[in-house]
PDB file of C-alpha atoms and ligand atoms in Angstrom:
ATOM      1  CA  UNK C 152      -0.002   0.006   0.001  1.00  0.00           C
ATOM      2  CA  UNK C 153       1.319   3.436  -0.908  1.00  0.00           C
ATOM      3  CA  UNK C 154       0.718   6.658   1.020  1.00  0.00           C
ATOM      4  CA  UNK C 155      -1.980   9.025  -0.186  1.00  0.00           C
ATOM      5  CA  UNK C 156      -1.162  12.062  -2.322  1.00  0.00           C
ATOM      6  CA  UNK C 157      -1.244  15.144  -0.132  1.00  0.00           C
ATOM      7  CA  UNK C 158      -3.119  17.765  -2.219  1.00  0.00           C
ATOM      8  CA  UNK C 159      -6.605  16.603  -3.204  1.00  0.00           C
ATOM      9  CA  UNK C 160      -9.383  18.134  -5.291  1.00  0.00           C
ATOM     10  CA  UNK C 161     -12.826  16.706  -4.625  1.00  0.00           C
ATOM     11  CA  UNK C 162     -15.825  17.630  -6.795  1.00  0.00           C
ATOM     12  CA  UNK C 163     -19.266  17.004  -5.384  1.00  0.00           C
ATOM     13  CA  UNK C 164     -17.814  17.752  -1.976  1.00  0.00           C
ATOM     14  CA  UNK C 165     -20.932  19.535  -0.743  1.00  0.00           C
ATOM     15  CA  UNK C 166     -22.967  16.328  -0.367  1.00  0.00           C
ATOM     16  CA  UNK C 167     -23.126  12.546  -0.149  1.00  0.00           C
ATOM     17  CA  UNK C 168     -20.160  10.533  -1.420  1.00  0.00           C
ATOM     18  CA  UNK C 169     -17.958  13.583  -2.175  1.00  0.00           C
ATOM     19  CA  UNK C 170     -18.452  14.970   1.357  1.00  0.00           C
ATOM     20  CA  UNK C 171     -17.608  11.533   2.868  1.00  0.00           C
ATOM     21  CA  UNK C 172     -14.497  11.308   0.668  1.00  0.00           C
ATOM     22  CA  UNK C 173     -13.428  14.785   1.825  1.00  0.00           C
ATOM     23  CA  UNK C 174     -13.773  13.730   5.460  1.00  0.00           C
ATOM     24  CA  UNK C 175     -11.821  10.531   4.887  1.00  0.00           C
ATOM     25  CA  UNK C 176      -9.023  12.375   3.079  1.00  0.00           C
ATOM     26  CA  UNK C 177      -8.869  15.034   5.791  1.00  0.00           C
ATOM     27  CA  UNK C 178      -8.536  12.233   8.359  1.00  0.00           C
ATOM     28  CA  UNK C 179      -5.471  11.068   6.403  1.00  0.00           C
ATOM     29  CA  UNK C 180      -3.946  14.540   6.505  1.00  0.00           C
ATOM     30  CA  UNK C 181      -4.714  15.633   2.917  1.00  0.00           C
ATOM     31  CA  UNK C 182      -5.060  19.305   2.037  1.00  0.00           C
ATOM     32  CA  UNK C 183      -8.318  19.851   0.187  1.00  0.00           C
ATOM     33  CA  UNK C 184      -9.838  21.892  -2.598  1.00  0.00           C
ATOM     34  CA  UNK C 185     -13.597  21.280  -2.203  1.00  0.00           C
ATOM     35  CA  UNK C 186     -15.832  21.905  -5.194  1.00  0.00           C
ATOM     36  CA  UNK C 187     -19.631  22.181  -5.216  1.00  0.00           C
ATOM     37  CA  UNK C 188     -22.483  24.528  -5.998  1.00  0.00           C
ATOM     38  CA  UNK C 189     -24.221  24.995  -2.692  1.00  0.00           C
ATOM     39  CA  UNK C 190     -22.125  27.526  -0.765  1.00  0.00           C
ATOM     40  CA  UNK C 191     -23.618  26.799   2.687  1.00  0.00           C
ATOM     41  CA  UNK C 192     -23.192  23.018   2.503  1.00  0.00           C
ATOM     42  CA  UNK C 193     -19.735  23.347   0.957  1.00  0.00           C
ATOM     43  CA  UNK C 194     -18.625  25.761   3.705  1.00  0.00           C
ATOM     44  CA  UNK C 195     -19.951  23.332   6.350  1.00  0.00           C
ATOM     45  CA  UNK C 196     -17.789  20.525   4.877  1.00  0.00           C
ATOM     46  CA  UNK C 197     -14.788  22.875   4.673  1.00  0.00           C
ATOM     47  CA  UNK C 198     -15.285  23.753   8.327  1.00  0.00           C
ATOM     48  CA  UNK C 199     -15.198  20.072   9.292  1.00  0.00           C
ATOM     49  CA  UNK C 200     -12.334  19.044   6.975  1.00  0.00           C
ATOM     50  CA  UNK C 201     -10.290  22.191   6.499  1.00  0.00           C
ATOM     51  CA  UNK C 202      -9.357  23.211   2.998  1.00  0.00           C
ATOM     52  CA  UNK C 203     -10.616  25.705   0.460  1.00  0.00           C
ATOM     53  CA  UNK C 204     -14.225  25.787  -0.773  1.00  0.00           C
ATOM     54  CA  UNK C 205     -14.728  26.620  -4.466  1.00  0.00           C
ATOM     55  CA  UNK C 206     -18.248  27.212  -5.771  1.00  0.00           C
ATOM     56  CA  UNK C 207     -18.428  26.120  -9.421  1.00  0.00           C
ATOM     57  CA  UNK C 208     -21.198  24.892 -11.673  1.00  0.00           C
ATOM     58  CA  UNK C 209     -19.800  22.014 -13.755  1.00  0.00           C
ATOM     59  CA  UNK C 210     -22.544  22.399 -16.373  1.00  0.00           C
ATOM     60  CA  UNK C 211     -20.720  25.515 -17.425  1.00  0.00           C
ATOM     61  CA  UNK C 212     -17.285  25.304 -19.144  1.00  0.00           C
ATOM     62  CA  UNK C 213     -16.349  28.399 -17.087  1.00  0.00           C
ATOM     63  CA  UNK C 214     -17.001  26.386 -13.909  1.00  0.00           C
ATOM     64  CA  UNK C 215     -14.719  23.588 -15.159  1.00  0.00           C
ATOM     65  CA  UNK C 216     -12.053  26.198 -16.025  1.00  0.00           C
ATOM     66  CA  UNK C 217     -12.329  27.775 -12.553  1.00  0.00           C
ATOM     67  CA  UNK C 218     -11.599  24.394 -10.959  1.00  0.00           C
ATOM     68  CA  UNK C 219      -8.688  23.597 -13.286  1.00  0.00           C
ATOM     69  CA  UNK C 220      -7.216  27.103 -12.722  1.00  0.00           C
ATOM     70  CA  UNK C 221      -7.416  26.650  -8.955  1.00  0.00           C
ATOM     71  CA  UNK C 222      -5.865  23.156  -9.095  1.00  0.00           C
ATOM     72  CA  UNK C 223      -3.238  23.795 -11.789  1.00  0.00           C
ATOM     73  CA  UNK C 224       0.264  23.052 -10.509  1.00  0.00           C
ATOM     74  CA  UNK C 225      -1.117  22.006  -7.112  1.00  0.00           C
ATOM     75  CA  UNK C 226      -3.347  18.896  -7.427  1.00  0.00           C
ATOM     76  CA  UNK C 227      -1.913  15.440  -6.730  1.00  0.00           C
ATOM     77  CA  UNK C 228      -5.221  13.648  -6.334  1.00  0.00           C
ATOM     78  CA  UNK C 229      -8.398  14.462  -8.325  1.00  0.00           C
ATOM     79  CA  UNK C 230     -11.668  12.845  -7.216  1.00  0.00           C
ATOM     80  CA  UNK C 231     -14.647  13.310  -9.525  1.00  0.00           C
ATOM     81  CA  UNK C 232     -17.532  12.956  -7.100  1.00  0.00           C
ATOM     82  CA  UNK C 233     -20.064  15.388  -8.654  1.00  0.00           C
ATOM     83  CA  UNK C 234     -22.939  13.782 -10.511  1.00  0.00           C
ATOM     84  CA  UNK C 235     -26.681  13.823 -11.128  1.00  0.00           C
ATOM     85  CA  UNK C 236     -29.216  11.084 -11.782  1.00  0.00           C
ATOM     86  CA  UNK C 237     -32.439  10.581 -13.665  1.00  0.00           C
ATOM     87  CA  UNK C 238     -34.769   7.628 -13.880  1.00  0.00           C
ATOM     88  CA  UNK C 239     -37.586   6.676 -16.227  1.00  0.00           C
ATOM     89  CA  UNK C 240     -38.087   5.487 -19.783  1.00  0.00           C
ATOM     90  CA  UNK C 241     -35.726   7.291 -22.172  1.00  0.00           C
ATOM     91  CA  UNK C 242     -38.511   8.685 -24.382  1.00  0.00           C
ATOM     92  CA  UNK C 243     -40.073  10.322 -21.312  1.00  0.00           C
ATOM     93  CA  UNK C 244     -36.810  11.928 -20.236  1.00  0.00           C
ATOM     94  CA  UNK C 245     -36.668  15.612 -21.270  1.00  0.00           C
ATOM     95  CA  UNK C 246     -33.784  16.517 -23.616  1.00  0.00           C
ATOM     96  CA  UNK C 247     -32.450  19.065 -21.163  1.00  0.00           C
ATOM     97  CA  UNK C 248     -32.221  16.413 -18.413  1.00  0.00           C
ATOM     98  CA  UNK C 249     -30.240  14.155 -20.766  1.00  0.00           C
ATOM     99  CA  UNK C 250     -28.046  17.164 -21.544  1.00  0.00           C
ATOM    100  CA  UNK C 251     -27.353  17.820 -17.876  1.00  0.00           C
ATOM    101  CA  UNK C 252     -26.523  14.158 -17.224  1.00  0.00           C
ATOM    102  CA  UNK C 253     -24.062  14.081 -20.113  1.00  0.00           C
ATOM    103  CA  UNK C 254     -22.482  17.413 -19.169  1.00  0.00           C
ATOM    104  CA  UNK C 255     -22.083  16.988 -15.417  1.00  0.00           C
ATOM    105  CA  UNK C 256     -21.394  13.245 -15.296  1.00  0.00           C
ATOM    106  CA  UNK C 257     -19.212  12.839 -18.382  1.00  0.00           C
ATOM    107  CA  UNK C 258     -18.122  15.996 -20.215  1.00  0.00           C
ATOM    108  CA  UNK C 259     -17.001  17.893 -17.065  1.00  0.00           C
ATOM    109  CA  UNK C 260     -14.840  15.061 -15.630  1.00  0.00           C
ATOM    110  CA  UNK C 261     -13.290  14.375 -19.031  1.00  0.00           C
ATOM    111  CA  UNK C 262     -12.475  18.060 -19.612  1.00  0.00           C
ATOM    112  CA  UNK C 263     -11.263  18.671 -16.081  1.00  0.00           C
ATOM    113  CA  UNK C 264      -9.034  15.596 -16.210  1.00  0.00           C
ATOM    114  CA  UNK C 265      -7.694  16.666 -19.623  1.00  0.00           C
ATOM    115  CA  UNK C 266      -6.788  20.099 -18.248  1.00  0.00           C
ATOM    116  CA  UNK C 267      -5.086  18.662 -15.166  1.00  0.00           C
ATOM    117  CA  UNK C 268      -3.174  15.758 -16.718  1.00  0.00           C
ATOM    118  CA  UNK C 269       0.114  17.745 -16.913  1.00  0.00           C
ATOM    119  CA  UNK C 270      -0.189  18.715 -13.232  1.00  0.00           C
ATOM    120  CA  UNK C 271      -1.078  15.156 -12.206  1.00  0.00           C
ATOM    121  CA  UNK C 272       1.730  13.724 -14.341  1.00  0.00           C
ATOM    122  CA  UNK C 273       4.312  16.011 -12.715  1.00  0.00           C
ATOM    123  CA  UNK C 274       3.054  14.981  -9.295  1.00  0.00           C
ATOM    124  CA  UNK C 275       2.884  11.290 -10.270  1.00  0.00           C
ATOM    125  CA  UNK C 276      -0.672  11.742  -9.081  1.00  0.00           C
ATOM    126  CA  UNK C 277      -3.962   9.888  -9.184  1.00  0.00           C
ATOM    127  CA  UNK C 278      -7.450  10.495 -10.552  1.00  0.00           C
ATOM    128  CA  UNK C 279     -10.647   8.815  -9.338  1.00  0.00           C
ATOM    129  CA  UNK C 280     -13.955   8.604 -11.152  1.00  0.00           C
ATOM    130  CA  UNK C 281     -17.072   7.898  -9.109  1.00  0.00           C
ATOM    131  CA  UNK C 282     -19.043   5.957 -11.734  1.00  0.00           C
ATOM    132  CA  UNK C 283     -21.827   3.505 -10.835  1.00  0.00           C
ATOM    133  CA  UNK C 284     -22.752  -0.132 -11.269  1.00  0.00           C
ATOM    134  CA  UNK C 285     -25.126   1.369 -13.861  1.00  0.00           C
ATOM    135  CA  UNK C 286     -22.040   1.465 -16.111  1.00  0.00           C
ATOM    136  CA  UNK C 287     -22.991  -2.079 -17.097  1.00  0.00           C
ATOM    137  CA  UNK C 288     -26.408  -0.808 -18.246  1.00  0.00           C
ATOM    138  CA  UNK C 289     -29.476  -0.379 -16.049  1.00  0.00           C
ATOM    139  CA  UNK C 290     -32.938  -0.253 -17.565  1.00  0.00           C
ATOM    140  CA  UNK C 291     -34.855   3.022 -17.130  1.00  0.00           C
ATOM    141  CA  UNK C 292     -31.555   4.771 -16.598  1.00  0.00           C
ATOM    142  CA  UNK C 293     -30.244   4.601 -20.137  1.00  0.00           C
ATOM    143  CA  UNK C 294     -28.761   8.099 -20.363  1.00  0.00           C
ATOM    144  CA  UNK C 295     -27.316   7.877 -16.851  1.00  0.00           C
ATOM    145  CA  UNK C 296     -25.851   4.440 -17.676  1.00  0.00           C
ATOM    146  CA  UNK C 297     -24.250   5.915 -20.805  1.00  0.00           C
ATOM    147  CA  UNK C 298     -22.469   8.569 -18.756  1.00  0.00           C
ATOM    148  CA  UNK C 299     -21.109   6.023 -16.286  1.00  0.00           C
ATOM    149  CA  UNK C 300     -20.044   3.555 -18.991  1.00  0.00           C
ATOM    150  CA  UNK C 301     -18.384   6.492 -20.765  1.00  0.00           C
ATOM    151  CA  UNK C 302     -16.434   7.338 -17.601  1.00  0.00           C
ATOM    152  CA  UNK C 303     -15.354   3.734 -17.218  1.00  0.00           C
ATOM    153  CA  UNK C 304     -14.056   3.540 -20.799  1.00  0.00           C
ATOM    154  CA  UNK C 305     -12.325   6.889 -20.425  1.00  0.00           C
ATOM    155  CA  UNK C 306     -10.640   5.760 -17.196  1.00  0.00           C
ATOM    156  CA  UNK C 307      -9.514   2.447 -18.682  1.00  0.00           C
ATOM    157  CA  UNK C 308      -7.921   4.221 -21.671  1.00  0.00           C
ATOM    158  CA  UNK C 309      -6.264   6.855 -19.504  1.00  0.00           C
ATOM    159  CA  UNK C 310      -4.837   4.277 -17.152  1.00  0.00           C
ATOM    160  CA  UNK C 311      -3.075   2.623 -20.083  1.00  0.00           C
ATOM    161  CA  UNK C 312      -1.935   5.735 -21.977  1.00  0.00           C
ATOM    162  CA  UNK C 313      -0.697   7.856 -19.072  1.00  0.00           C
ATOM    163  CA  UNK C 314       1.635   7.382 -16.156  1.00  0.00           C
ATOM    164  CA  UNK C 315      -0.847   8.698 -13.577  1.00  0.00           C
ATOM    165  CA  UNK C 316      -2.882   6.431 -11.312  1.00  0.00           C
ATOM    166  CA  UNK C 317      -6.497   5.962 -12.407  1.00  0.00           C
ATOM    167  CA  UNK C 318      -9.298   4.339 -10.396  1.00  0.00           C
ATOM    168  CA  UNK C 319     -12.980   3.888 -11.161  1.00  0.00           C
ATOM    169  CA  UNK C 320     -15.346   3.377  -8.261  1.00  0.00           C
ATOM    170  CA  UNK C 321     -18.639   1.684  -9.081  1.00  0.00           C
ATOM    171  CA  UNK C 322     -21.142   1.836  -6.204  1.00  0.00           C
ATOM    172  CA  UNK C 323     -24.563   0.220  -6.167  1.00  0.00           C
ATOM    173  CA  UNK C 324     -27.099   2.140  -4.093  1.00  0.00           C
ATOM    174  CA  UNK C 325     -25.770   4.645  -1.563  1.00  0.00           C
ATOM    175  CA  UNK C 326     -27.688   6.474   1.176  1.00  0.00           C
ATOM    176  CA  UNK C 327     -27.276  10.059  -0.027  1.00  0.00           C
ATOM    177  CA  UNK C 328     -29.679  12.819  -1.179  1.00  0.00           C
ATOM    178  CA  UNK C 329     -29.104  11.549  -4.753  1.00  0.00           C
ATOM    179  CA  UNK C 330     -32.460   9.720  -5.057  1.00  0.00           C
ATOM    180  CA  UNK C 331     -34.475  12.585  -3.613  1.00  0.00           C
ATOM    181  CA  UNK C 332     -32.770  14.956  -6.023  1.00  0.00           C
ATOM    182  CA  UNK C 333     -33.477  12.863  -9.077  1.00  0.00           C
ATOM    183  CA  UNK C 334     -37.108  12.628  -7.981  1.00  0.00           C
ATOM    184  CA  UNK C 335     -37.304   8.817  -7.822  1.00  0.00           C
ATOM    185  CA  UNK C 336     -36.755   6.914  -4.606  1.00  0.00           C
ATOM    186  CA  UNK C 337     -34.785   3.658  -4.467  1.00  0.00           C
ATOM    187  CA  UNK C 338     -37.108   0.642  -4.169  1.00  0.00           C
ATOM    188  CA  UNK C 339     -35.012  -2.431  -4.813  1.00  0.00           C
ATOM    189  CA  UNK C 340     -34.606  -5.066  -2.105  1.00  0.00           C
ATOM    190  CA  UNK C 341     -30.991  -5.575  -3.235  1.00  0.00           C
ATOM    191  CA  UNK C 342     -28.377  -4.424  -3.468  1.00  0.00           C
ATOM    192  CA  UNK C 343     -29.025  -2.945  -0.060  1.00  0.00           C
ATOM    193  CA  UNK C 344     -27.931   0.687   0.097  1.00  0.00           C
ATOM    194  CA  UNK C 345     -24.562   1.258   1.685  1.00  0.00           C
ATOM    195  CA  UNK C 346     -23.350   4.398   3.485  1.00  0.00           C
ATOM    196  CA  UNK C 347     -21.320   7.088   1.682  1.00  0.00           C
ATOM    197  CA  UNK C 348     -18.639   6.503   4.330  1.00  0.00           C
ATOM    198  CA  UNK C 349     -18.265   2.930   3.143  1.00  0.00           C
ATOM    199  CA  UNK C 350     -17.823   4.126  -0.457  1.00  0.00           C
ATOM    200  CA  UNK C 351     -15.273   6.725   0.721  1.00  0.00           C
ATOM    201  CA  UNK C 352     -13.345   4.040   2.609  1.00  0.00           C
ATOM    202  CA  UNK C 353     -13.266   1.756  -0.439  1.00  0.00           C
ATOM    203  CA  UNK C 354     -12.229   4.702  -2.659  1.00  0.00           C
ATOM    204  CA  UNK C 355      -9.297   5.744  -0.486  1.00  0.00           C
ATOM    205  CA  UNK C 356      -8.180   2.131  -0.102  1.00  0.00           C
ATOM    206  CA  UNK C 357      -8.308   1.677  -3.895  1.00  0.00           C
ATOM    207  CA  UNK C 358      -6.114   4.753  -4.415  1.00  0.00           C
ATOM    208  CA  UNK C 359      -3.574   3.486  -1.894  1.00  0.00           C
ATOM    209  CA  UNK C 360      -3.529   0.073  -3.623  1.00  0.00           C
ATOM    210  CA  UNK C 361      -3.590   1.655  -7.103  1.00  0.00           C
ATOM    211  CA  UNK C 362      -6.561  -0.485  -8.128  1.00  0.00           C
ATOM    212  CA  UNK C 363      -8.088   0.067 -11.570  1.00  0.00           C
ATOM    213  CA  UNK C 364     -11.661  -0.373 -10.348  1.00  0.00           C
ATOM    214  CA  UNK C 365     -13.653  -1.283  -7.301  1.00  0.00           C
ATOM    215  CA  UNK C 366     -17.341  -2.153  -6.908  1.00  0.00           C
ATOM    216  CA  UNK C 367     -19.064  -1.208  -3.645  1.00  0.00           C
ATOM    217  CA  UNK C 368     -20.261  -3.538  -2.232  1.00  0.00           C
ATOM    218  CA  UNK C 369     -17.602  -5.858  -3.572  1.00  0.00           C
ATOM    219  CA  UNK C 370     -20.016  -8.640  -4.552  1.00  0.00           C
ATOM    220  CA  UNK C 371     -21.439  -6.475  -7.353  1.00  0.00           C
ATOM    221  CA  UNK C 372     -18.289  -7.479  -9.261  1.00  0.00           C
ATOM    222  CA  UNK C 373     -20.097 -10.777  -9.956  1.00  0.00           C
ATOM    223  CA  UNK C 374     -22.844  -8.944 -11.893  1.00  0.00           C
ATOM    224  CA  UNK C 375     -20.206  -7.173 -13.960  1.00  0.00           C
ATOM    225  CA  UNK C 376     -18.505 -10.491 -14.750  1.00  0.00           C
ATOM    226  CA  UNK C 377     -21.804 -12.092 -15.822  1.00  0.00           C
ATOM    227  CA  UNK C 378     -22.454  -9.066 -18.009  1.00  0.00           C
ATOM    228  CA  UNK C 379     -18.986  -9.458 -19.530  1.00  0.00           C
ATOM    229  CA  UNK C 380     -19.138 -13.149 -20.380  1.00  0.00           C
ATOM    230  CA  UNK C 381     -22.907 -13.656 -20.967  1.00  0.00           C
ATOM    231  CA  UNK C 382     -24.547 -10.366 -21.961  1.00  0.00           C
ATOM    232  CA  UNK C 383     -27.752 -12.081 -23.207  1.00  0.00           C
ATOM    233  CA  UNK C 384     -28.237 -13.895 -19.884  1.00  0.00           C
ATOM    234  CA  UNK C 385     -27.518 -10.638 -18.058  1.00  0.00           C
ATOM    235  CA  UNK C 386     -30.126  -8.796 -20.150  1.00  0.00           C
ATOM    236  CA  UNK C 387     -32.688 -11.553 -19.456  1.00  0.00           C
ATOM    237  CA  UNK C 388     -32.107 -11.293 -15.707  1.00  0.00           C
ATOM    238  CA  UNK C 389     -32.203  -7.479 -15.859  1.00  0.00           C
ATOM    239  CA  UNK C 390     -35.519  -7.566 -17.718  1.00  0.00           C
ATOM    240  CA  UNK C 391     -37.053  -9.666 -14.968  1.00  0.00           C
ATOM    241  CA  UNK C 392     -35.722  -7.374 -12.252  1.00  0.00           C
ATOM    242  CA  UNK C 393     -36.177  -3.977 -13.880  1.00  0.00           C
ATOM    243  CA  UNK C 394     -39.878  -3.883 -14.665  1.00  0.00           C
ATOM    244  CA  UNK C 395     -40.531  -0.861 -12.465  1.00  0.00           C
ATOM    245  CA  UNK C 396     -39.327   2.430 -13.898  1.00  0.00           C
ATOM    246  CA  UNK C 397     -38.367   3.588 -10.420  1.00  0.00           C
ATOM    247  CA  UNK C 398     -36.267   0.557  -9.587  1.00  0.00           C
ATOM    248  CA  UNK C 399     -32.867   1.843 -10.674  1.00  0.00           C
ATOM    249  CA  UNK C 400     -29.466   2.123  -9.058  1.00  0.00           C
ATOM    250  CA  UNK C 401     -27.507   5.282  -8.558  1.00  0.00           C
TER     251      UNK C 401
HETATM  252  N1  LIG G  30     -26.249   7.657  -4.331  1.00  0.00           N
HETATM  253  C1  LIG G  30     -26.154   6.550  -5.059  1.00  0.00           C
HETATM  254  O1  LIG G  30     -26.910   5.581  -4.903  1.00  0.00           O
HETATM  255  C2  LIG G  30     -25.053   6.463  -6.117  1.00  0.00           C
HETATM  256  C3  LIG G  30     -24.770   5.180  -6.634  1.00  0.00           C
HETATM  257  C4  LIG G  30     -23.784   5.068  -7.602  1.00  0.00           C
HETATM  258  C5  LIG G  30     -23.126   6.171  -8.034  1.00  0.00           C
HETATM  259  N2  LIG G  30     -23.414   7.407  -7.545  1.00  0.00           N
HETATM  260  C6  LIG G  30     -22.656   8.534  -8.047  1.00  0.00           C
HETATM  261  O2  LIG G  30     -21.978   9.132  -6.983  1.00  0.00           O
HETATM  262  C7  LIG G  30     -21.744  10.526  -7.298  1.00  0.00           C
HETATM  263  C8  LIG G  30     -22.122  11.356  -6.087  1.00  0.00           C
HETATM  264  O3  LIG G  30     -23.509  11.171  -5.863  1.00  0.00           O
HETATM  265  P1  LIG G  30     -24.146  11.252  -4.396  1.00  0.00           P
HETATM  266  O4  LIG G  30     -24.878  10.012  -4.153  1.00  0.00           O
HETATM  267  O5  LIG G  30     -23.127  11.715  -3.420  1.00  0.00           O
HETATM  268  O6  LIG G  30     -25.226  12.381  -4.662  1.00  0.00           O
HETATM  269  P2  LIG G  30     -25.520  13.806  -3.963  1.00  0.00           P
HETATM  270  O7  LIG G  30     -25.498  13.666  -2.511  1.00  0.00           O
HETATM  271  O8  LIG G  30     -26.740  14.298  -4.641  1.00  0.00           O
HETATM  272  O9  LIG G  30     -24.246  14.692  -4.385  1.00  0.00           O
HETATM  273  C9  LIG G  30     -24.056  15.120  -5.682  1.00  0.00           C
HETATM  274  C10 LIG G  30     -22.933  16.125  -5.714  1.00  0.00           C
HETATM  275  O10 LIG G  30     -22.726  16.536  -7.074  1.00  0.00           O
HETATM  276  C11 LIG G  30     -22.718  17.963  -7.105  1.00  0.00           C
HETATM  277  N3  LIG G  30     -23.220  18.484  -8.352  1.00  0.00           N
HETATM  278  C12 LIG G  30     -24.382  18.152  -8.982  1.00  0.00           C
HETATM  279  N4  LIG G  30     -24.519  18.910 -10.087  1.00  0.00           N
HETATM  280  C13 LIG G  30     -23.466  19.747 -10.141  1.00  0.00           C
HETATM  281  C14 LIG G  30     -23.049  20.789 -10.996  1.00  0.00           C
HETATM  282  N5  LIG G  30     -23.813  21.143 -12.081  1.00  0.00           N
HETATM  283  N6  LIG G  30     -21.916  21.445 -10.747  1.00  0.00           N
HETATM  284  C15 LIG G  30     -21.145  21.128  -9.679  1.00  0.00           C
HETATM  285  N7  LIG G  30     -21.477  20.130  -8.815  1.00  0.00           N
HETATM  286  C16 LIG G  30     -22.631  19.481  -9.034  1.00  0.00           C
HETATM  287  C17 LIG G  30     -23.608  18.379  -5.963  1.00  0.00           C
HETATM  288  O11 LIG G  30     -23.291  19.737  -5.627  1.00  0.00           O
HETATM  289  P3  LIG G  30     -24.405  20.700  -4.914  1.00  0.00           P
HETATM  290  O12 LIG G  30     -25.075  19.894  -3.867  1.00  0.00           O
HETATM  291  O13 LIG G  30     -23.561  21.782  -4.338  1.00  0.00           O
HETATM  292  O14 LIG G  30     -25.334  21.127  -5.977  1.00  0.00           O
HETATM  293  C18 LIG G  30     -23.229  17.396  -4.899  1.00  0.00           C
HETATM  294  O15 LIG G  30     -22.077  17.773  -4.204  1.00  0.00           O
HETATM  295  C19 LIG G  30     -22.554  10.821  -8.539  1.00  0.00           C
HETATM  296  O16 LIG G  30     -21.699  10.836  -9.678  1.00  0.00           O
HETATM  297  C20 LIG G  30     -23.526   9.643  -8.650  1.00  0.00           C
HETATM  298  O17 LIG G  30     -23.854   9.351  -9.999  1.00  0.00           O
HETATM  299  C21 LIG G  30     -24.354   7.566  -6.567  1.00  0.00           C
END
C-alpha cells in the first residue's frame, strides 16, 4: 500500500459521497480543494475538513475552467464525485435532463481531467472517477448508464496511456440525497444501500492500492463479470428485475 497524495481536489464535496471522501481524506492529513455549487453546504464541509471551498457549476465550461485554474500546478489527487441522476423510460426523459446528465457526469470530468493531466503527471498523481454499477447498463436509466459507462471507458484508456494512477469506483445504491434529487426513490430489495462513508473508505483504499476499479459492495463485481461473459443472460435477468421504472441504481 502506498501513502496518499497530499493535495486533493474533490468535486461533489458539498454532499453525499464527495463529502464523505473529503472527510476521509482530511482524516489522512490531505489538504483539500472542495468543489460544489451549494455555498452553505460546501462551507460546512470545509469547516469540518479544512481546505478551500470553491463554488463552481460544472454544467458551465467556465466552472470547469475555474476548478482547473485553482488546481493547476497543485493537485496530486483528483476525485470526480459530482454527478446527477435521472430515472424513467428514455423517451419520457426531457432533452435538457439528458443534456445535464451528459455534461455533469461525463463532459466535465473528461475536460477537467484533460486540463489537469500535466499537473497530475508532474506529481505522479492519481485520478478517481465515481461511476456506478449502472455502467454495465441499467434499464430506465439509459442516459445515466451511458455517462457512467463512458467514464469507465475513459478511465480504462487513460490508465493505459498515461503514467498517472487511475481508479474507477462503481457503487450500487448509496444512502445520499441523490435519489431525492433525481425525484425517484430507491425501491429495490437488493443491493441494499450502503453508506457514503463505506464508499469513501473503499475509494481511499483503492487509491492506496492503485486499483483500476472497485465495486461497492464488492459482490457487485459478480454482476459485472456475468455481464462481460454472458450479456444475453444478463439482459434476461435485468428484464425480470427492472420492470418498475423507479427501480434503478444510482
Ligand atoms: N447515491 C447513489 O446511490 C449512487 C450510486 C452510484 C453512483 N453514484 C454517483 O456518486 C456521485 C455522487 O452522488 P451522491 O450520491 O453523493 O449524490 P448527492 O448527495 O446528490 O451529491 C451530488 C454532488 O454533485 C454535485 N453536483 C451536482 N450537479 C453539479 C453541477 N452542475 N456542478 C457542480 N457540482 C454538481 C452536488 O453539488 P451541490 O449539492 O452543491 O449542488 C453534490 O455535491 C454521482 O456521480 C452519482 O452518480 C451515486
